[in-house]
PDB file of C-alpha atoms in Angstrom:
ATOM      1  CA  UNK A   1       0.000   0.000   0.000  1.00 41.00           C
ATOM      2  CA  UNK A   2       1.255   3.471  -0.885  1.00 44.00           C
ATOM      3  CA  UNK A   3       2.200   6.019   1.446  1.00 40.00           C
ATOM      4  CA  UNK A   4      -0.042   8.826   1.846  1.00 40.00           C
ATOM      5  CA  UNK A   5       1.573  11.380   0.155  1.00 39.00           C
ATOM      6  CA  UNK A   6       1.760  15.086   1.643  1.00 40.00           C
ATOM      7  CA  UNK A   7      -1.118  16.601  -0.017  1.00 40.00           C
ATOM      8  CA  UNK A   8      -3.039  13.675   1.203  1.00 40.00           C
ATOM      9  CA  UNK A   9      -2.912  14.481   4.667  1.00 37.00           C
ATOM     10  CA  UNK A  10      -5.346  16.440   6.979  1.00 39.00           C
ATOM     11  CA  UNK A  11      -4.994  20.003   6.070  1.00 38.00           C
ATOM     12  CA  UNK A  12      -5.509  21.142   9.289  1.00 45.00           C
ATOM     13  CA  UNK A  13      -3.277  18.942  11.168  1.00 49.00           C
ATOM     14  CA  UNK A  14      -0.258  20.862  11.062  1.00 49.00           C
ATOM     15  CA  UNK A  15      -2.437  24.024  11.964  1.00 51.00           C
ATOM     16  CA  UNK A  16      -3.834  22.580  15.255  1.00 56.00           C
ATOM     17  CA  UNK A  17      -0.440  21.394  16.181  1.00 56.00           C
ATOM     18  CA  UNK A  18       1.204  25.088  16.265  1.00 52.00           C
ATOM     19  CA  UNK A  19      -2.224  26.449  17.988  1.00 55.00           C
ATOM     20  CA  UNK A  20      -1.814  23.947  20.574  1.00 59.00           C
ATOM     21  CA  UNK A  21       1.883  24.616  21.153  1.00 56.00           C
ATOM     22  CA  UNK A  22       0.283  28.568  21.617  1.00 54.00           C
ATOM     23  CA  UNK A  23      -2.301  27.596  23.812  1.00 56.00           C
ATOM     24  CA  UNK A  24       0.429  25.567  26.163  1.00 58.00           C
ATOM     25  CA  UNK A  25       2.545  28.167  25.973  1.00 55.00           C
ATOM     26  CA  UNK A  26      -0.002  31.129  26.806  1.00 55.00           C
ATOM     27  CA  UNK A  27       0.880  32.845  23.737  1.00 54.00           C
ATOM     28  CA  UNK A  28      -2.615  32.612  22.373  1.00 55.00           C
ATOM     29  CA  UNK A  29      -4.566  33.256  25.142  1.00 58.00           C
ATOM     30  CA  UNK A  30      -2.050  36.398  25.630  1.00 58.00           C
ATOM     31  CA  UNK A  31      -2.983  37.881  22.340  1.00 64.00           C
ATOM     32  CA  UNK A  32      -6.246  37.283  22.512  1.00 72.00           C
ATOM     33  CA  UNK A  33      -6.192  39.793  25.543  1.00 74.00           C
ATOM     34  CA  UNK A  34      -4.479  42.123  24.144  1.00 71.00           C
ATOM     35  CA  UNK A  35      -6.957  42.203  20.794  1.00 72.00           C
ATOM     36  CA  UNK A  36     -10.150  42.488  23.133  1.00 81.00           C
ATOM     37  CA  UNK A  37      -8.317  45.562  23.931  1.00 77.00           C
ATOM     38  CA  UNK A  38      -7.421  46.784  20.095  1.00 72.00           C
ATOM     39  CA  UNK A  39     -10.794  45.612  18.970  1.00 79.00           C
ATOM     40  CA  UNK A  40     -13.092  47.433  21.311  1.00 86.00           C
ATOM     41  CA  UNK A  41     -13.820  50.561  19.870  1.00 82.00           C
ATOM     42  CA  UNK A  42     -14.626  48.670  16.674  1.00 83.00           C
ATOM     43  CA  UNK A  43     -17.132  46.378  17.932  1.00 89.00           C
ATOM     44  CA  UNK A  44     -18.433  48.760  20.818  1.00 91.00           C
ATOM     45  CA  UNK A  45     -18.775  51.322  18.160  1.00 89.00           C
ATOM     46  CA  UNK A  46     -17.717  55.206  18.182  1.00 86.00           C
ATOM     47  CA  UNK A  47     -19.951  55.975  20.665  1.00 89.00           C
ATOM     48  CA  UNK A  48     -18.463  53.514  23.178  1.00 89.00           C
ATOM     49  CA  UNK A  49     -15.130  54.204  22.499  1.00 84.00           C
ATOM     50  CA  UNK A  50     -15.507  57.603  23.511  1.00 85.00           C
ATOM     51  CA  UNK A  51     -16.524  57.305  26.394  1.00 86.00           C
ATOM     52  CA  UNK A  52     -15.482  53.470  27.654  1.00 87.00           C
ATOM     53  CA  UNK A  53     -12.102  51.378  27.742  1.00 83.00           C
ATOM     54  CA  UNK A  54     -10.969  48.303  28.902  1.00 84.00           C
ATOM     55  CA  UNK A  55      -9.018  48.255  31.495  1.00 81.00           C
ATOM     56  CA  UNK A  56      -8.541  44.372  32.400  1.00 81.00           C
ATOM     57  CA  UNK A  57      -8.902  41.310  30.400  1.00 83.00           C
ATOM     58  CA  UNK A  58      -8.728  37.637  32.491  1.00 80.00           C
ATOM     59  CA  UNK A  59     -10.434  34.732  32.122  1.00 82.00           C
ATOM     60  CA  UNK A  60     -12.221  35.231  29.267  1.00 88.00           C
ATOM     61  CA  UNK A  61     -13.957  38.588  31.257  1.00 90.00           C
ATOM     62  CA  UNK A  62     -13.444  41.739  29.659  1.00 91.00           C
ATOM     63  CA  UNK A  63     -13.416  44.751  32.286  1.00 88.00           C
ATOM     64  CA  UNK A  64     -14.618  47.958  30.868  1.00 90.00           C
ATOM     65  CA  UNK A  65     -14.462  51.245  32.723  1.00 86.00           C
ATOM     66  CA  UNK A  66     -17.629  54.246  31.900  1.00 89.00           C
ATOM     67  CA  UNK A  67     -17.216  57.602  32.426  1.00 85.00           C
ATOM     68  CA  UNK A  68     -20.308  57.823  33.999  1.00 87.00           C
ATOM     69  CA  UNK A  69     -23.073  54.944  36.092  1.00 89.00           C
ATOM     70  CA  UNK A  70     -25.597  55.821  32.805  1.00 91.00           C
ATOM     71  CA  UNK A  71     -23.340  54.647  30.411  1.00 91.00           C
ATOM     72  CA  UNK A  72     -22.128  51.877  32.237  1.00 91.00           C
ATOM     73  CA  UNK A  73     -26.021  50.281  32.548  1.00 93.00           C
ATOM     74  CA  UNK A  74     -26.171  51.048  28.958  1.00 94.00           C
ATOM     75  CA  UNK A  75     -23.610  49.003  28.074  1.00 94.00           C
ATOM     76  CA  UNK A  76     -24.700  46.215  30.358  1.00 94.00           C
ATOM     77  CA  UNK A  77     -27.427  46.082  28.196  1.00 95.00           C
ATOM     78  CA  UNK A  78     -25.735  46.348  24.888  1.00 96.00           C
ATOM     79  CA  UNK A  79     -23.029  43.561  26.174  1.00 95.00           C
ATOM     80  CA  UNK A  80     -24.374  40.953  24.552  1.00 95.00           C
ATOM     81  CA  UNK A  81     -24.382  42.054  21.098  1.00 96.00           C
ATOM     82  CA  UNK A  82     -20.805  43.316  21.388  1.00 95.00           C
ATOM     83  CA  UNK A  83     -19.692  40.226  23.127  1.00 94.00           C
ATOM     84  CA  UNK A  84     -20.906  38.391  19.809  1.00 94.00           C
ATOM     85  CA  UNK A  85     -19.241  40.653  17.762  1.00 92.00           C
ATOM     86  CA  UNK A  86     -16.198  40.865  19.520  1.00 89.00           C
ATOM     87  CA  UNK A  87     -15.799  36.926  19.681  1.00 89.00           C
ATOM     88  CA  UNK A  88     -16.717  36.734  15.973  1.00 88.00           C
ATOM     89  CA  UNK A  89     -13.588  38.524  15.518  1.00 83.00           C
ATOM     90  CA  UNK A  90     -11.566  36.815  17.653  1.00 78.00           C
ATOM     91  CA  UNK A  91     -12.704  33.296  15.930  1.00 78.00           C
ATOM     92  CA  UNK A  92     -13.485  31.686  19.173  1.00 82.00           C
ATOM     93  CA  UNK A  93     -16.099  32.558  22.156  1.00 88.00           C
ATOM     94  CA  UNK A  94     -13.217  33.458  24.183  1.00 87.00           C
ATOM     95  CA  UNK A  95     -15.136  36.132  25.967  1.00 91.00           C
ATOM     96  CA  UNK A  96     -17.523  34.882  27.840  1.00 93.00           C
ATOM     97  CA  UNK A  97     -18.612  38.107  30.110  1.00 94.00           C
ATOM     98  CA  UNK A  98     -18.297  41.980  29.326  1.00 95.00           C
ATOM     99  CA  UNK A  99     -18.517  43.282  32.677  1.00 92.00           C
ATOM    100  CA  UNK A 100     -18.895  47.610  33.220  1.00 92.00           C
ATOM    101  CA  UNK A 101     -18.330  49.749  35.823  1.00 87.00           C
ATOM    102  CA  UNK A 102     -18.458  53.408  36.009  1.00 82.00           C
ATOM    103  CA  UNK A 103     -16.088  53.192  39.212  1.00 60.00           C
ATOM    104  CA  UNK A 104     -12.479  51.798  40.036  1.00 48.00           C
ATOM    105  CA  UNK A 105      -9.820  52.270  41.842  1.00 43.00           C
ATOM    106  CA  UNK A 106      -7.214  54.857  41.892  1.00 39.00           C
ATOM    107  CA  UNK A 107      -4.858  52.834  39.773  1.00 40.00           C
ATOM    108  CA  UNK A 108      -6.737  52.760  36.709  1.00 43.00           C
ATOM    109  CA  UNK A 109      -6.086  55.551  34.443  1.00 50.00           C
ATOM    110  CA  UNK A 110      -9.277  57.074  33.919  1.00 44.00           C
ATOM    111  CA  UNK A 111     -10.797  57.019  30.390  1.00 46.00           C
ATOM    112  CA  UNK A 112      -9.540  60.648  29.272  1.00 42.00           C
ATOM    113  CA  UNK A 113      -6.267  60.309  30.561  1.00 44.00           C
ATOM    114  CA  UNK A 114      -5.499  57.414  27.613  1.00 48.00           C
ATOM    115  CA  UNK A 115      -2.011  57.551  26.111  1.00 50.00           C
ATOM    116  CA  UNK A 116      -2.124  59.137  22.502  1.00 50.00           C
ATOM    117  CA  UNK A 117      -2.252  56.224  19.596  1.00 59.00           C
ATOM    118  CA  UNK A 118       0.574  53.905  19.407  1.00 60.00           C
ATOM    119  CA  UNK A 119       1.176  52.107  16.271  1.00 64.00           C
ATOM    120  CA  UNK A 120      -0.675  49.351  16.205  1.00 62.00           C
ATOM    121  CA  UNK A 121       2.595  47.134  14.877  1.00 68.00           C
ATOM    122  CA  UNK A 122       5.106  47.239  12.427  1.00 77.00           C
ATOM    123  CA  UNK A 123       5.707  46.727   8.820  1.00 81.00           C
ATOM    124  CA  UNK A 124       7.320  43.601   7.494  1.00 80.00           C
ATOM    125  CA  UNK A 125       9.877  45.586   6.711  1.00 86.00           C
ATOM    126  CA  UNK A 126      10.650  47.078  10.043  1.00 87.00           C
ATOM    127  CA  UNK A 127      10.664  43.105  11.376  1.00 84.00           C
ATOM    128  CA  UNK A 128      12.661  42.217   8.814  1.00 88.00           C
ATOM    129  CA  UNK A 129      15.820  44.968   9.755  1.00 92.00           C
ATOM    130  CA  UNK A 130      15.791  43.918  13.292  1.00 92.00           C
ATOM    131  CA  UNK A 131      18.447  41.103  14.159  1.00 91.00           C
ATOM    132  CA  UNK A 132      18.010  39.110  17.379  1.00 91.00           C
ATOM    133  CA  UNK A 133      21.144  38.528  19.725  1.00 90.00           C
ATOM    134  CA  UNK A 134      22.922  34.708  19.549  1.00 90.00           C
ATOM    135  CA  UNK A 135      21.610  34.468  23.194  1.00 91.00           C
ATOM    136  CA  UNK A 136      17.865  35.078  22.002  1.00 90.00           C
ATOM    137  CA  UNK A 137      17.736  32.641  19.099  1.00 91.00           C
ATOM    138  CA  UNK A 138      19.179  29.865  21.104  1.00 92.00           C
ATOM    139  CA  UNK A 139      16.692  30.113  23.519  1.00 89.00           C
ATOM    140  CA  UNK A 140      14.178  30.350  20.829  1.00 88.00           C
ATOM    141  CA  UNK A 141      15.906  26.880  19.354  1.00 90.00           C
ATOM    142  CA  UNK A 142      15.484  25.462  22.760  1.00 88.00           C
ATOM    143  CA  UNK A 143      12.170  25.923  22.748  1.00 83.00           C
ATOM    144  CA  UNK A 144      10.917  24.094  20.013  1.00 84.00           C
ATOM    145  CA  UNK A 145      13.257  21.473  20.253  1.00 86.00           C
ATOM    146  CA  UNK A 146      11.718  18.909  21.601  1.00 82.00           C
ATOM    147  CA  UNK A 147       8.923  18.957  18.492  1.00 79.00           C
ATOM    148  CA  UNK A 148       9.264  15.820  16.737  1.00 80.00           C
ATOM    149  CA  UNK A 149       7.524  17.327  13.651  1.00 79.00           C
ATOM    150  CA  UNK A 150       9.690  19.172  11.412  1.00 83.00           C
ATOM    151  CA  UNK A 151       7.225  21.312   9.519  1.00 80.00           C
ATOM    152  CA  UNK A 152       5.244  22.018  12.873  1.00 76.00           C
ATOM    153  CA  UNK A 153       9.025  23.028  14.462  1.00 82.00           C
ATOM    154  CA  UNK A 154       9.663  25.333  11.959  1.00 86.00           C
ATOM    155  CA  UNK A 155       6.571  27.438  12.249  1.00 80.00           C
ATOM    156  CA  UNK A 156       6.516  27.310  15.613  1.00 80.00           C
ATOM    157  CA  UNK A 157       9.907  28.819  15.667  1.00 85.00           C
ATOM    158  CA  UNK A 158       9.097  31.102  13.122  1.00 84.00           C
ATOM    159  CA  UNK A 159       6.324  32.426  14.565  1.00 78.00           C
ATOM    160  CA  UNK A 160       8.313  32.715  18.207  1.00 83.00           C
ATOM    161  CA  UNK A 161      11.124  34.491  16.120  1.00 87.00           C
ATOM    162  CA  UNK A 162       8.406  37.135  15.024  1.00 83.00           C
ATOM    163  CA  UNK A 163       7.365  37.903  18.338  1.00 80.00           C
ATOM    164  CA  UNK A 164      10.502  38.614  19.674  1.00 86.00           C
ATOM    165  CA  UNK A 165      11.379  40.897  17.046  1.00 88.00           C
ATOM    166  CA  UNK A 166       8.038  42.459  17.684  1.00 84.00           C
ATOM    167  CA  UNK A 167       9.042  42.978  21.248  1.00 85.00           C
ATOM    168  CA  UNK A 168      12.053  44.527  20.310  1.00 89.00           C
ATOM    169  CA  UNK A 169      10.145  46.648  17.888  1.00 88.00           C
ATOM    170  CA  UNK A 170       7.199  47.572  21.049  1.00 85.00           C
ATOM    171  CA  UNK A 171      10.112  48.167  23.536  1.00 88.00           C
ATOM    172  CA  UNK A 172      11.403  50.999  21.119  1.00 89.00           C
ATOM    173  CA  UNK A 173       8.191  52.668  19.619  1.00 86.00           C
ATOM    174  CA  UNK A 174       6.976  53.528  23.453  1.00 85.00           C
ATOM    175  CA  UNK A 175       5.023  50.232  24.350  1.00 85.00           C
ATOM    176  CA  UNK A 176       4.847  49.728  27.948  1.00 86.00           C
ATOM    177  CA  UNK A 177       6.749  46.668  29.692  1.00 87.00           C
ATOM    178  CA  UNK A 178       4.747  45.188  31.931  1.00 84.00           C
ATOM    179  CA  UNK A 179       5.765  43.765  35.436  1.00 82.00           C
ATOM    180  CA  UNK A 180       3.994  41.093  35.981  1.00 78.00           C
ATOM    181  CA  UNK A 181       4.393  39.059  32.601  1.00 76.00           C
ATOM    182  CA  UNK A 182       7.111  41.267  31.013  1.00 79.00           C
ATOM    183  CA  UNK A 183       5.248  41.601  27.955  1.00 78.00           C
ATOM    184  CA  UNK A 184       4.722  44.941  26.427  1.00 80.00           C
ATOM    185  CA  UNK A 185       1.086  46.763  25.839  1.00 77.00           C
ATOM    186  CA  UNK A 186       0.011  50.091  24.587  1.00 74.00           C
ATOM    187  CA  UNK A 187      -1.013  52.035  27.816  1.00 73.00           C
ATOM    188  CA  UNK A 188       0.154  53.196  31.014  1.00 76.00           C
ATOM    189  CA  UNK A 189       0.778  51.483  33.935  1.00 80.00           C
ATOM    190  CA  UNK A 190       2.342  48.842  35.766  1.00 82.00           C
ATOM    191  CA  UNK A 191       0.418  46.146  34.206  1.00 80.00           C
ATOM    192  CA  UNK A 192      -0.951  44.555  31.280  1.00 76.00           C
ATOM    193  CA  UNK A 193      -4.814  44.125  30.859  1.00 68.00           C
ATOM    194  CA  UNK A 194      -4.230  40.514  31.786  1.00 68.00           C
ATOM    195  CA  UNK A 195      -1.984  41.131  34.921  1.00 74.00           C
ATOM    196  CA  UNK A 196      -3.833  44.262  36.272  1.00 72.00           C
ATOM    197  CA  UNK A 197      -4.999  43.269  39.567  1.00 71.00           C
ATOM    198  CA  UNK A 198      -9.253  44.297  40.281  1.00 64.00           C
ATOM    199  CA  UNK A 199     -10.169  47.413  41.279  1.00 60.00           C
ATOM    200  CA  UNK A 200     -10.812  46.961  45.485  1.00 59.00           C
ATOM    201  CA  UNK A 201     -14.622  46.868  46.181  1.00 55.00           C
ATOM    202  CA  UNK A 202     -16.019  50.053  47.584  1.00 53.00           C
ATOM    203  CA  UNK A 203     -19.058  50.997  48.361  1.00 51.00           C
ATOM    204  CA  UNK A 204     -20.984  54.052  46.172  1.00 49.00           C
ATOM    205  CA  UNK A 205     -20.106  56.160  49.194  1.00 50.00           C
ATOM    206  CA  UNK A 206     -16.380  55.197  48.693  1.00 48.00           C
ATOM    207  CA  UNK A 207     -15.798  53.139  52.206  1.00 49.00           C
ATOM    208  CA  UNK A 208     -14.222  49.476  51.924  1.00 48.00           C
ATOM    209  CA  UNK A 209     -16.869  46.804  50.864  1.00 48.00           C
ATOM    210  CA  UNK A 210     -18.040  44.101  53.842  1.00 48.00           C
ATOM    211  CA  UNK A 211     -15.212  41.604  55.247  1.00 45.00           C
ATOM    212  CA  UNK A 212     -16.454  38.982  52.477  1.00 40.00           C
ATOM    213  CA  UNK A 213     -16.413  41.722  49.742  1.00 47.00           C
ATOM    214  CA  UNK A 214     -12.617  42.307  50.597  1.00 48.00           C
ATOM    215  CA  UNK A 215     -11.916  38.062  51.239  1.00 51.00           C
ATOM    216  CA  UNK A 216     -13.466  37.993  47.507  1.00 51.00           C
ATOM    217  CA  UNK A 217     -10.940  40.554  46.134  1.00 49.00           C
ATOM    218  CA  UNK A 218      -8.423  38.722  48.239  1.00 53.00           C
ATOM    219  CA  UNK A 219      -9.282  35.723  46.068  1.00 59.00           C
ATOM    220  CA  UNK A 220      -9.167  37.379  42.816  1.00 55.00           C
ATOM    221  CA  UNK A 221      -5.770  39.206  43.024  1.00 53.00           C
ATOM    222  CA  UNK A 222      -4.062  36.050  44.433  1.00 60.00           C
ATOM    223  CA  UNK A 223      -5.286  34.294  41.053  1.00 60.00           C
ATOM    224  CA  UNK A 224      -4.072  37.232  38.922  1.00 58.00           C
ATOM    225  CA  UNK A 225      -0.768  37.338  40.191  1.00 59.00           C
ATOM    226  CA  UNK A 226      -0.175  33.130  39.589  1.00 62.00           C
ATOM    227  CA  UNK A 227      -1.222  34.308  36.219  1.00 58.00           C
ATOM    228  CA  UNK A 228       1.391  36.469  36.097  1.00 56.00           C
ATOM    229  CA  UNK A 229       4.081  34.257  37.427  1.00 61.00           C
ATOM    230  CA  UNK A 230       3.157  31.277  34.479  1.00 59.00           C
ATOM    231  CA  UNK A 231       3.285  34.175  32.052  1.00 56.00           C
ATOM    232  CA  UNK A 232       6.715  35.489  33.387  1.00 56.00           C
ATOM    233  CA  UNK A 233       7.921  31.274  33.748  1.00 59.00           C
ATOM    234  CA  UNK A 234       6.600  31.132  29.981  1.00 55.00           C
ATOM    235  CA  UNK A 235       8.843  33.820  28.444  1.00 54.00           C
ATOM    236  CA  UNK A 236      11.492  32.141  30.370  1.00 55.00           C
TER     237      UNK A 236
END
């Protein structure tokens, strides 16, 4: 019996390997974050993007800040509809929650204090010009090593060789480096929408929440920051 040659095989084989390797690696789930981000005022619509941002992206719940408690109940309403949208783009339902506030805490910039536009990424050709250090491609090599497939290996490296360029490209067009993953975003801050901790409850007359509102926010900011750590591990 022949061999099946390498048309013959399952298109998508070689596909689903590399997303996997993404998905182990938190690379996927990383850029998905970051798009919610990108893609907001497209889905949302102009209207939303004026007044509305995202300020934290984690476990498939996007966090969007309001200028105001109005616009905030507006959107809860609209949240549906954008949440479709926005996951249409994304190709997956990886949002599974768009969840508003019109309050926060002090550490999140408030929506008209936004950096000016970044560029969203570079040109092929601007990739292209930079060159990696020895010290960064062996690590790359190391990496994907340990992939038996040859044609899965070399994508995966490729596409691992293209992100670290694109660091190198974020960390000098004024992307921010974040501290808990070391990743770079387009904002201000300490954190990334995927590491930035939850605002602390409060109550509408701005005193702490209950002892089980602060245990909750306890819980939530312990899970963000072992986030963080896999992230950092990842990037080794």
């Amino acid at each position: 019996m022949d061999k099946p040659r390498d048309d013959d095989r399952p298109r998508g084989s070689l596909g689903e390997a590399l997303e996997t390797f993404l998905r182990d690696t938190g690379l996927l789930e990383t850029s998905r974050e970051q798009l919610c981000a990108l893609l907001w005022g497209e889905v949302a619509g102009q209207w939303y993007a004026r007044f509305s941002a995202v300020t934290r992206v984690a476990d498939g719940i996007v966090y969007v800040r309001c200028d105001s408690a109005p616009r905030a109940n507006q959107l809860q309403l609209d949240a549906p509809e954008i949440m479709r949208r926005l996951n249409e783009r994304l190709g997956c339902n990886f949002v599974r929650e768009i969840r508003p506030s019109s309050a926060g805490s002090a550490s999140v910039e408030p929506v008209s204090a936004r950096r000016p536009e970044l560029q969203a990424a570079p040109t092929e050709a601007e990739l292209e010009a930079i060159e990696l250090l020895p010290g960064e491609c062996e690590r790359i090599r190391a990496q994907v090593e340990d992939l038996a497939d040859a044609g899965v290996r070399e994508r995966v490296e490729a596409v691992l060789v293209t992100q670290a360029k694109a660091r190198r490209w974020q960390a000098d067009h004024g992307y921010t480096e974040c501290e808990g993953c070391g990743g770079y975003f387009a904002g201000s801050g300490r954190f990334c929408l995927a590491c930035r901790p939850p605002p602390r409850p409060r109550t509408t007359d701005d005193t702490p929440q209950p002892e089980w509102g602060q245990r909750s926010w306890d819980s939530a900011w312990k899970r963000s920051k072992t986030r963080r750590r896999r992230r950092r591990d990842r990037r080794g």
